[in-house]
Coordinates of C-alpha atoms and ligand atoms in Angstrom, one line a residue:
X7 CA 21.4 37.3 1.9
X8 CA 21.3 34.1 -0.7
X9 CA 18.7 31.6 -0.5
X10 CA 18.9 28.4 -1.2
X11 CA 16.5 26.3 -2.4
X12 CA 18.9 22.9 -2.2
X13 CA 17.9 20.8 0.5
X14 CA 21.4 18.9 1.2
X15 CA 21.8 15.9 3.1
X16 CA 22.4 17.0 6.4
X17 CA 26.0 15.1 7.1
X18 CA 29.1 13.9 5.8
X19 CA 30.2 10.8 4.6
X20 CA 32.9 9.1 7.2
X21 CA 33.0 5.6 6.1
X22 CA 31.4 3.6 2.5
X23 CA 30.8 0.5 2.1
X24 CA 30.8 -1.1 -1.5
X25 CA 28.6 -1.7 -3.8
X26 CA 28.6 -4.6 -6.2
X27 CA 27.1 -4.2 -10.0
X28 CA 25.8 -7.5 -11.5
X29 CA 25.0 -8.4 -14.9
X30 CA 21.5 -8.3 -15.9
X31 CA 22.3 -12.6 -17.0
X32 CA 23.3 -12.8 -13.4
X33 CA 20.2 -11.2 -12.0
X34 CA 17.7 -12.9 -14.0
X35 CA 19.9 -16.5 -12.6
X36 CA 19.7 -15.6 -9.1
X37 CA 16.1 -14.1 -9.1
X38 CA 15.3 -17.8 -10.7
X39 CA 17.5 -19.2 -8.1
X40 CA 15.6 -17.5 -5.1
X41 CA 11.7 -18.8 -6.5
X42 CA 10.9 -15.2 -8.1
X43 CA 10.9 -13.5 -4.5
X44 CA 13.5 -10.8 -3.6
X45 CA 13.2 -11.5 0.0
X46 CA 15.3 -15.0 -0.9
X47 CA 18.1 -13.2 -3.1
X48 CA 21.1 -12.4 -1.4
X49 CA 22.0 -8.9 -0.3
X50 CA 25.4 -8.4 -2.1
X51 CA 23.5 -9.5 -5.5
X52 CA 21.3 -6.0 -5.3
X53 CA 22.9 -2.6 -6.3
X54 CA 20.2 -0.5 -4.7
X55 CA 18.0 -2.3 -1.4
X56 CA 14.9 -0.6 -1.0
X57 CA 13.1 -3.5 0.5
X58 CA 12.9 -2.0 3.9
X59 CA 13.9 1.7 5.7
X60 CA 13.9 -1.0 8.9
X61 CA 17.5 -1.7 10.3
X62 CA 19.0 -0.6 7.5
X63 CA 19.8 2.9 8.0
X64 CA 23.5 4.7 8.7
X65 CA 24.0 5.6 12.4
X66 CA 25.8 8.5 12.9
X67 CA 29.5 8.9 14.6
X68 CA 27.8 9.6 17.7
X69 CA 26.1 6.5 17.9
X70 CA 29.1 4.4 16.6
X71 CA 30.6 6.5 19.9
X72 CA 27.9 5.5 22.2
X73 CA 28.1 1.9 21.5
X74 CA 31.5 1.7 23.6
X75 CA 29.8 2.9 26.2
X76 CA 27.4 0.1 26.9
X77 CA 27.2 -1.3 30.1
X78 CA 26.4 -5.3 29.3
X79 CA 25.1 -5.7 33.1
X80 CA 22.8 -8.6 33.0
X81 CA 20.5 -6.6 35.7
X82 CA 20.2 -2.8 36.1
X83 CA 22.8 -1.8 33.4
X84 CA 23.6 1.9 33.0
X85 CA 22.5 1.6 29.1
X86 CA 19.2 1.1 30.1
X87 CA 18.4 4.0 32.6
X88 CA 20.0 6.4 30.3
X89 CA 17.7 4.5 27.4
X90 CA 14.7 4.6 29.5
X91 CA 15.0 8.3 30.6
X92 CA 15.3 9.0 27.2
X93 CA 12.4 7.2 26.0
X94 CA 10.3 8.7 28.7
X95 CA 11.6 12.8 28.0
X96 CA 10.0 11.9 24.2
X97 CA 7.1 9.8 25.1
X98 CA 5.8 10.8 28.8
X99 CA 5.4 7.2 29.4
X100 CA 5.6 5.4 32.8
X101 CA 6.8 2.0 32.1
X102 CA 9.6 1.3 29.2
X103 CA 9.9 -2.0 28.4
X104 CA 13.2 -2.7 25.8
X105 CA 12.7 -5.3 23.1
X106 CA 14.9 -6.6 20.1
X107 CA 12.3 -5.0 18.2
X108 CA 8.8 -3.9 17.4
X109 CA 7.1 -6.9 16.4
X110 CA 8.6 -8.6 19.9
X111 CA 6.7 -5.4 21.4
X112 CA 3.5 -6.1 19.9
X113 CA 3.4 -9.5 20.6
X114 CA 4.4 -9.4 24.1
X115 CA 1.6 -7.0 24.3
X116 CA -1.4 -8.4 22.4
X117 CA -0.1 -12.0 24.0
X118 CA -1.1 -9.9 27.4
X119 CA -4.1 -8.2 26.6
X120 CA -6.2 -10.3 23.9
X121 CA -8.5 -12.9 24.1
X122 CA -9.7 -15.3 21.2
X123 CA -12.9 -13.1 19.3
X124 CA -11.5 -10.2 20.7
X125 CA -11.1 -6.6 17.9
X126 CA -8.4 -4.5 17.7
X127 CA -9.1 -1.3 15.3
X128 CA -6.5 0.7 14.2
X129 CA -5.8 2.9 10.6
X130 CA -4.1 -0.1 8.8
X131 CA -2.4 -2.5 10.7
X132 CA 1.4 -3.5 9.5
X133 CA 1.8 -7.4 8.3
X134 CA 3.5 -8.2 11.6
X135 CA 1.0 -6.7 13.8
X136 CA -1.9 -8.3 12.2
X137 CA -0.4 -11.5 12.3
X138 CA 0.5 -11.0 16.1
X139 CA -3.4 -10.1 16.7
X140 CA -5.1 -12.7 14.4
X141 CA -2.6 -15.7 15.8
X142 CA -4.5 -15.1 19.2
X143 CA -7.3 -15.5 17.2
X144 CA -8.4 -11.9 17.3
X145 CA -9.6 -9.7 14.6
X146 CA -7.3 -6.8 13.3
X147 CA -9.7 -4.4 11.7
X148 CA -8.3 -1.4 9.1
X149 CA -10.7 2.0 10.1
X150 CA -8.8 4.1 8.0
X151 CA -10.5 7.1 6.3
X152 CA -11.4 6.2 2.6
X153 CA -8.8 8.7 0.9
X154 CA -6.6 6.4 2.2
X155 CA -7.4 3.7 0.3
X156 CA -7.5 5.8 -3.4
X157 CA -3.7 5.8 -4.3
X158 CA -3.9 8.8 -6.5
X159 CA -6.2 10.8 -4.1
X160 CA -4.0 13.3 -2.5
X161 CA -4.8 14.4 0.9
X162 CA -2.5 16.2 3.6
X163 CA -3.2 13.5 6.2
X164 CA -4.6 10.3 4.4
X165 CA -3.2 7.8 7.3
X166 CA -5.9 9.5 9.9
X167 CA -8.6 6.6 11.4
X168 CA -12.4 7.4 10.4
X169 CA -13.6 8.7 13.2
X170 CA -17.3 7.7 12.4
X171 CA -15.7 3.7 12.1
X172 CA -13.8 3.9 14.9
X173 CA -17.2 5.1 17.1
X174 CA -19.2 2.3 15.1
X175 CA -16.9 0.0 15.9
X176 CA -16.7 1.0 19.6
X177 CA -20.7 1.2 19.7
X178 CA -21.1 -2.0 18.2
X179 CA -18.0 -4.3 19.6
X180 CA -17.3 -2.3 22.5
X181 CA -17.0 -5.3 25.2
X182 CA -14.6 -6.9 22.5
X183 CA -12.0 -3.9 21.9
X184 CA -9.1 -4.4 24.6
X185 CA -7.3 -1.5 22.8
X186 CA -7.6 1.1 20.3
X187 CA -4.1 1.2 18.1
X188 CA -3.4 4.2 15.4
X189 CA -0.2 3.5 13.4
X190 CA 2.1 6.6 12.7
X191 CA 2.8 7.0 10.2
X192 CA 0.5 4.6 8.3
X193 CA 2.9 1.9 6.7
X194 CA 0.5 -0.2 4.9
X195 CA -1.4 3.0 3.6
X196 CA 1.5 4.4 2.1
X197 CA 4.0 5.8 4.9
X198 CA 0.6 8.6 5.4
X199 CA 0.8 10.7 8.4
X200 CA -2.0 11.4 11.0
X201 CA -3.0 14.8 12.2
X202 CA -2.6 15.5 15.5
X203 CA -6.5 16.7 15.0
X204 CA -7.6 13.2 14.1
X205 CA -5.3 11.9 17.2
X206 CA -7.4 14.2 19.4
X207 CA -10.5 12.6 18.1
X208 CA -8.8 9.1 18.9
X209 CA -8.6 10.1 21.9
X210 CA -11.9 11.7 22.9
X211 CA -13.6 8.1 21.2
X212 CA -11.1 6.4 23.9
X213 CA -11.9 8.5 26.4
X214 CA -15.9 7.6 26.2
X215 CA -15.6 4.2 26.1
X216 CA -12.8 4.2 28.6
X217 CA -10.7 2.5 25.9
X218 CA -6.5 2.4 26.2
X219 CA -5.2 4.1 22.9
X220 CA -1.5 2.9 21.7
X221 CA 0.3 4.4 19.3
X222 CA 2.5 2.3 16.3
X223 CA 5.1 4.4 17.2
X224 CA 8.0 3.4 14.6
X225 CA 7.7 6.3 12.3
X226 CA 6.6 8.8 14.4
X227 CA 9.3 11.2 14.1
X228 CA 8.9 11.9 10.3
X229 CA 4.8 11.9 11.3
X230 CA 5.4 14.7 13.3
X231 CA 7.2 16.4 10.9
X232 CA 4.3 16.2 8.7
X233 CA 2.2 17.8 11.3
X234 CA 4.8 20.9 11.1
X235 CA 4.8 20.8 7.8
X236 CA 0.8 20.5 6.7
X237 CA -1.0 21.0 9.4
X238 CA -2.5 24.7 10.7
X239 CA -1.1 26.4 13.4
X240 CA 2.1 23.9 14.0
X241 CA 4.3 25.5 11.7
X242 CA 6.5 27.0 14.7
X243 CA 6.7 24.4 16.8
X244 CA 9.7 22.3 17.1
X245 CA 9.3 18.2 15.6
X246 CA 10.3 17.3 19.1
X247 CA 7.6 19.1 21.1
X248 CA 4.5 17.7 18.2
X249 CA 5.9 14.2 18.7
X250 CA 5.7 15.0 22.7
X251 CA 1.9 15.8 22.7
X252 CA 1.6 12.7 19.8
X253 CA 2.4 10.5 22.5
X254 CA 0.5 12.3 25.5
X255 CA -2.7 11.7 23.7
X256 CA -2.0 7.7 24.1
X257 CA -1.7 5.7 26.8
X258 CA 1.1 3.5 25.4
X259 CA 3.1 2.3 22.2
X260 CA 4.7 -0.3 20.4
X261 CA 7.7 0.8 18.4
X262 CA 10.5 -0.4 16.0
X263 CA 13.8 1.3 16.9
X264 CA 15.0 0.3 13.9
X265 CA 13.3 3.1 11.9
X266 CA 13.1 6.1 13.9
X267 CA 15.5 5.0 16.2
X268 CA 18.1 5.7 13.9
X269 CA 19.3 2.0 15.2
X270 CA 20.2 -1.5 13.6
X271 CA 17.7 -3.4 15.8
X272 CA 15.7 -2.6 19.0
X273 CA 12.7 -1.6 19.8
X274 CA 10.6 -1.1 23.1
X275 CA 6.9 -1.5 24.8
X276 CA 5.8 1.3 26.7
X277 CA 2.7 2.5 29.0
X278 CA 1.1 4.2 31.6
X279 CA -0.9 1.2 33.1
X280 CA 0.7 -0.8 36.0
X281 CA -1.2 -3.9 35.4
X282 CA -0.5 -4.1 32.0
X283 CA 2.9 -3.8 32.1
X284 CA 3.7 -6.2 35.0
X285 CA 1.9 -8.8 32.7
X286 CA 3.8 -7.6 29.7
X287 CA 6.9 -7.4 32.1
X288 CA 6.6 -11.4 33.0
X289 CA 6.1 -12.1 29.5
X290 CA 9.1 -10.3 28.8
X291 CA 11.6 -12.3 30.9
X292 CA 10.1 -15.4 29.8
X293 CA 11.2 -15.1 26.3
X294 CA 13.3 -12.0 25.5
X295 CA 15.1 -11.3 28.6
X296 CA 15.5 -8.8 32.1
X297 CA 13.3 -5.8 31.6
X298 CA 16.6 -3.7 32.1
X299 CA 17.5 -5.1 28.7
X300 CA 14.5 -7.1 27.2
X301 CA 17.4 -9.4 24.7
X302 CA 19.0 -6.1 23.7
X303 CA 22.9 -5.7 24.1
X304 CA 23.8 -2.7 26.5
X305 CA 25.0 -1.1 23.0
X306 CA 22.0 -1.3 21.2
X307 CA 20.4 0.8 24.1
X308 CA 23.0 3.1 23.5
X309 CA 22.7 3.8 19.6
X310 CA 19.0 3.8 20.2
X311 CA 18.8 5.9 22.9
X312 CA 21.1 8.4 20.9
X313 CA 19.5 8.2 17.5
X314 CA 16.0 9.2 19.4
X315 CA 17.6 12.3 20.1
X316 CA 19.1 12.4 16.6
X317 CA 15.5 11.7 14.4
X318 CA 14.0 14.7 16.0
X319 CA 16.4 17.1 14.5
X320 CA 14.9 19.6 11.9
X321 CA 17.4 19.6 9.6
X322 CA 17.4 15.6 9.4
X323 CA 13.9 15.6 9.6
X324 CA 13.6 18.2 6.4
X325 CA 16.4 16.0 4.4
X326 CA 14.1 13.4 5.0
X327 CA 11.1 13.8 3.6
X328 CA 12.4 16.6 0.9
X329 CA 14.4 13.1 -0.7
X330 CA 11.3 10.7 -0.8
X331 CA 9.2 13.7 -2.2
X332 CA 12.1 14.2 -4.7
X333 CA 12.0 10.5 -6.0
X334 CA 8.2 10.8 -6.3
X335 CA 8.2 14.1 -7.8
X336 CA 10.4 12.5 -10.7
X337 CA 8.2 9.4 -10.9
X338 CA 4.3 11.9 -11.1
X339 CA 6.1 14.1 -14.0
X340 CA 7.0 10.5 -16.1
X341 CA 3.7 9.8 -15.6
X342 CA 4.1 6.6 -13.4
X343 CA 1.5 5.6 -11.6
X344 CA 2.4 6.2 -7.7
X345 CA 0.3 6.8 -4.6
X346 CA -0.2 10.3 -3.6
X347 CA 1.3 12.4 -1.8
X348 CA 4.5 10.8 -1.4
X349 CA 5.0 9.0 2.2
X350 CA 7.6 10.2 4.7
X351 CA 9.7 6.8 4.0
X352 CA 8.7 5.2 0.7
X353 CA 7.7 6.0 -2.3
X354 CA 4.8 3.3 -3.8
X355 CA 4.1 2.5 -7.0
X356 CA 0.7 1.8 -7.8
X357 CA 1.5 -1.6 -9.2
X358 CA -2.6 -2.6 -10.1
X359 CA -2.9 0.3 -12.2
X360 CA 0.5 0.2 -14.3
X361 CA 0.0 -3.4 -14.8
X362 CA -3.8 -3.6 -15.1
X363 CA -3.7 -6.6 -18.0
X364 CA -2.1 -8.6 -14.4
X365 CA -5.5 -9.5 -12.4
X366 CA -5.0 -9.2 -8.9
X367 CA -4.1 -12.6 -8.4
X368 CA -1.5 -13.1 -10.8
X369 CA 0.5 -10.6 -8.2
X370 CA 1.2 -7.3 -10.3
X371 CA 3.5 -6.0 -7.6
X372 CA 5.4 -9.1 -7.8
X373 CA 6.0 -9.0 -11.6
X374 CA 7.1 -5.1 -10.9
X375 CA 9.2 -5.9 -7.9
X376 CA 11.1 -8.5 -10.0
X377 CA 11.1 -6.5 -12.9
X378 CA 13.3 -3.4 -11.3
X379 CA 15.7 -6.0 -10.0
X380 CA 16.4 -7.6 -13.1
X381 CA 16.8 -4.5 -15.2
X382 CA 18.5 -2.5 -12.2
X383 CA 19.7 -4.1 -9.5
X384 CA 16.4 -2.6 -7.2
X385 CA 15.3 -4.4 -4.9
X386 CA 11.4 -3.4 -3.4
X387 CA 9.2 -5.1 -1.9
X388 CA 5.0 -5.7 -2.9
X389 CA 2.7 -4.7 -0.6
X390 CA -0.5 -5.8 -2.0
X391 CA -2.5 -9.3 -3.1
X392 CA 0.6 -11.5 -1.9
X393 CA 1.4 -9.5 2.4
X394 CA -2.5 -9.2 2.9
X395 CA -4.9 -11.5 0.7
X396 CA -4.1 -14.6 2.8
X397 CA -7.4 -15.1 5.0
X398 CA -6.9 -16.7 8.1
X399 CA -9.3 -19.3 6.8
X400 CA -7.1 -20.2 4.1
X401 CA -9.2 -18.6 1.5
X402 CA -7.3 -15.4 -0.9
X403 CA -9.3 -11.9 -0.6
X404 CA -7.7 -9.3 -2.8
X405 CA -7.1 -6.2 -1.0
X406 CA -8.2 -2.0 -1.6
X407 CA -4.5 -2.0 -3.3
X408 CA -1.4 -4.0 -4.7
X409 CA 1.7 -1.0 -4.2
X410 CA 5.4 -1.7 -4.8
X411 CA 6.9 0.1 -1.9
X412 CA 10.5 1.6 -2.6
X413 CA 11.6 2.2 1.3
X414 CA 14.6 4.7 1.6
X415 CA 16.8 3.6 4.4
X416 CA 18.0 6.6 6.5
X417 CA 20.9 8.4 5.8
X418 CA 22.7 5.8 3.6
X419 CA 21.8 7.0 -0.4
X420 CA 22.8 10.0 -2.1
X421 CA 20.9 12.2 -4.7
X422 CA 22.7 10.3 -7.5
X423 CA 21.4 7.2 -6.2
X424 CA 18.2 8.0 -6.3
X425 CA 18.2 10.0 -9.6
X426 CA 19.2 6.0 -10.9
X427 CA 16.2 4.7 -9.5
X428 CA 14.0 7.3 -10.8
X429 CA 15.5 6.6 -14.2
X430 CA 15.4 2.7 -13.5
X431 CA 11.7 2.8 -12.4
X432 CA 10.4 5.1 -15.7
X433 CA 12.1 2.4 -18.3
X434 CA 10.6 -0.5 -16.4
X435 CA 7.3 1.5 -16.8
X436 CA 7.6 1.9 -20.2
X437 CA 8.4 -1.6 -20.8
X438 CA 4.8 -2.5 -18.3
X439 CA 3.2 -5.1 -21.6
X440 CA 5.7 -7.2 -21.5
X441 CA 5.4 -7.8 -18.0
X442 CA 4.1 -11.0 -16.6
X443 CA 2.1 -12.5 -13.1
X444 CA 3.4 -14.7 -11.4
X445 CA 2.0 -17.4 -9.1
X446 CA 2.4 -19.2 -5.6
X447 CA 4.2 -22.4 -5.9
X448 CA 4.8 -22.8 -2.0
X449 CA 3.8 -20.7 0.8
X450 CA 3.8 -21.3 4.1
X451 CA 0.3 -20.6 6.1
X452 CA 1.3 -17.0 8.1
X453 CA 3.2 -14.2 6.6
X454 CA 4.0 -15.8 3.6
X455 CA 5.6 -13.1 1.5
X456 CA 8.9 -13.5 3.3
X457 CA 9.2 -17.0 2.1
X458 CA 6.8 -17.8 -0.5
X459 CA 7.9 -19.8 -3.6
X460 CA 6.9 -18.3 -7.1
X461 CA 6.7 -19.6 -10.7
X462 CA 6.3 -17.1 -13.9
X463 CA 2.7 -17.4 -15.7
X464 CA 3.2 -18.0 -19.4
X465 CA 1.5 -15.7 -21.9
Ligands
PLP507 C1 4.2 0.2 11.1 C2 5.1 -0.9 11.6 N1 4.8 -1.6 12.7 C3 5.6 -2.6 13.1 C4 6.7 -3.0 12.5 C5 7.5 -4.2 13.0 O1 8.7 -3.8 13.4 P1 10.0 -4.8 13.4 O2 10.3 -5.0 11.9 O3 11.1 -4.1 14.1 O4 9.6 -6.1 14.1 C6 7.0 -2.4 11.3 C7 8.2 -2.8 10.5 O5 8.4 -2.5 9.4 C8 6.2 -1.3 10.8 O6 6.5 -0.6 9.7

């Protein structure tokens, strides 16, 4: 019998869409045009988008199917039972609240449960759940382990909370902590799974201080396949039945449908405590909509319900990852700086360290982010000085790292695709000294990376 060592991408191609190649002179105009940030340039102006794996990914013919089969009921709608059961085969939870998506989620739930002064620990928080936590004047606090914070340490599960923090934390703030939160896998650290092991301990900590836990759910599909793939005795267990006992050990979750939902938009709330979720419930209908579709269409409950059953697949699951490790195989042999191992839906470059005459704040992952458009057409996005050094005070702290995260939506590039951007990122590594920092003309006071204005820094 043959074997294969070719990982293929695990469907065909149905329907293309288009895309457009610019001239580097029309780049360098619109990136000019747009105040030096990518989020302002227009979509049809970039050959490969790798700002974000959120929304952007392919659904497959069974979800373009399902969408006809929405039931837009204002109350009660079919869509959302067969959503809900869904939701609750995979996650066990009681209560599933729909939401447009997962930042709606989190702040429909920190709006119930926090109080001004109030902590919420977790292994890194994401931009938009920090800002939902701090804007109730709470503190967000980052407890993950300290591999996590080296980009070229490699470690099997660098996204797993320190244990020893999180129990500090607990001893010390313990009347402060509504919530314990572990994201999966850990965005902000590099797309970095958790072990189940470290979940356990989560748990047990939760458990003595009679703590809820929640779970970051959006990635939590390609987490668990991580937990197949690196951690001991779960090599023969299916991805669906290790994301199963992820969730049991929590007592709720926020999630973004549109990553491991396979979806466009959506997202949902869900939990095991009454009380909480009739406040979160309220909240709900005051701004997003009926809990039967929480300002969803009947179709989106559809696609997202489908593409939960769709992400747990092995074969999707092993495509998956296999790509992202591909790109960031290419990327350690050239010798460019990129944090280690590679995540399970990004590949970072370690933008500090490449461009280490650009101090902190002069933005080195901006100047690499606008670099790869303008010679490529690739759009990233930083995650570094620029998403986190803004301090609620006013005041810049510079954080343990400044990444460029190249995102891979699901299911939408092909192995030639990403053999370009390999190629695009190793000549914009080798061109690193002429690179410049940039910095903040205009920002506005909370998340500020989506619409900050930049100028170039001379010299
Ligand atoms: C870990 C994590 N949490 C929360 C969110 C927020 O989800 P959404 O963009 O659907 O609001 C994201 C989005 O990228 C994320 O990566």
């Amino acid at each position: 019998m043959l074997h294969f060592e070719t990982i293929i991408e695990p469907f065909r191609i149905k329907s293309v869409e288009a895309v457009k190649f610019t001239r580097r002179e029309d780049r360098v105009t619109a990136l000019a045009e747009a105040g030096y940030n990518v989020f302002r340039i227009r979509a049809e102006d970039v050959l490969i988008d790798l700002l974000t794996d959120s929304g952007t990914g392919a659904m497959s013919a069974a979800q373009w199917g399902a969408l006809l089969q929405g039931d837009e009921s204002y109350a009660g709608s079919r869509s959302f039972f067969r959503f809900r059961d869904v939701v609750q085969d995979l996650t066990g939870f009681r209560h599933v609240i729909p939401t447009h998506q997962g930042r709606a989620a989190e702040r429909i739930l920190f709006h119930s449960v926090l109080k001004a002064g109030d902590v919420v620990p977790n292994n890194n928080h994401f931009d938009t759940t920090r800002a939902n936590i701090e804007v109730e004047e709470a503190e967000a606090r980052d407890l993950v382990i300290p591999e996590g914070r080296v980009p070229a340490l490699v470690h099997p599960f660098k996204g797993n909370m320190d244990l020893a923090a999180l129990e500090r934390a607990l001893e010390a703030d313990g009347d402060r902590i509504p919530l314990v939160m572990v994201t999966v896998t850990n965005n902000t650290g590099g797309g970095q799974p958790v072990s189940l092991e470290n979940l356990k301990g989560v748990r047990m900590l939760c458990d003595r201080y009679h703590k809820p836990f929640f779970l970051d759910a959006c990635r939590f599909a390609e987490n668990a396949y991580f937990v197949k793939t690196r951690e001991q005795g779960q090599a023969s267990r299916t991805p669906k039945q290790i994301a199963r006992e992820m969730f049991s050990l929590a007592d709720g979750c926020t999630m973004s449908a549109k990553k491991d939902g396979l979806a466009n938009i959506g997202g949902f709330l869900a939990m095991n405590d009454d009380a909480w979720a009739e406040r979160c419930r309220n909240l709900l209908i005051l701004t997003e909509g009926f809990p039967t579709y929480g300002g969803l269409a009947g179709y989106d409950l559809e696609a997202v319900a489908r593409g939960l059953e769709e992400v747990v697949e092995e074969p999707y699951l092993r495509y998956r990852i296999r790509s992202i490790e591909y790109l960031h195989e290419r990327l350690v042999a050239a010798g460019v700086p990129v944090l280690r191992p590679a995540g399970g839906h990004a590949v970072y470059l370690d933008a500090r360290t490449l461009l280490s005459h650009v101090p902190p704040l002069a933005y080195p992952g901006i100047a690499l982010v606008n670099a790869l458009y303008v010679e490529a057409g690739i759009r990233g996005v930083e995650i570094g000085t620029v998403m986190f050094g803004h301090q609620p005070d006013g005041t810049e702290k510079v954080p343990a790292m400044d990444l460029v995260r190249l995102a891979i939506p699901r299911r939408v590039y092909t192995q030639s695709h990403i053999d370009y951007v390999a190629e695009a990122v190793i000549g914009v590594a080798g061109m690193k000294d002429s690179l410049r920092g940039y910095r903040i003309a205009k920002a506005p006071a909370v998340l500020r990376h989506f619409t900050a204005v930049f100028e170039p820094l001379e010299g």
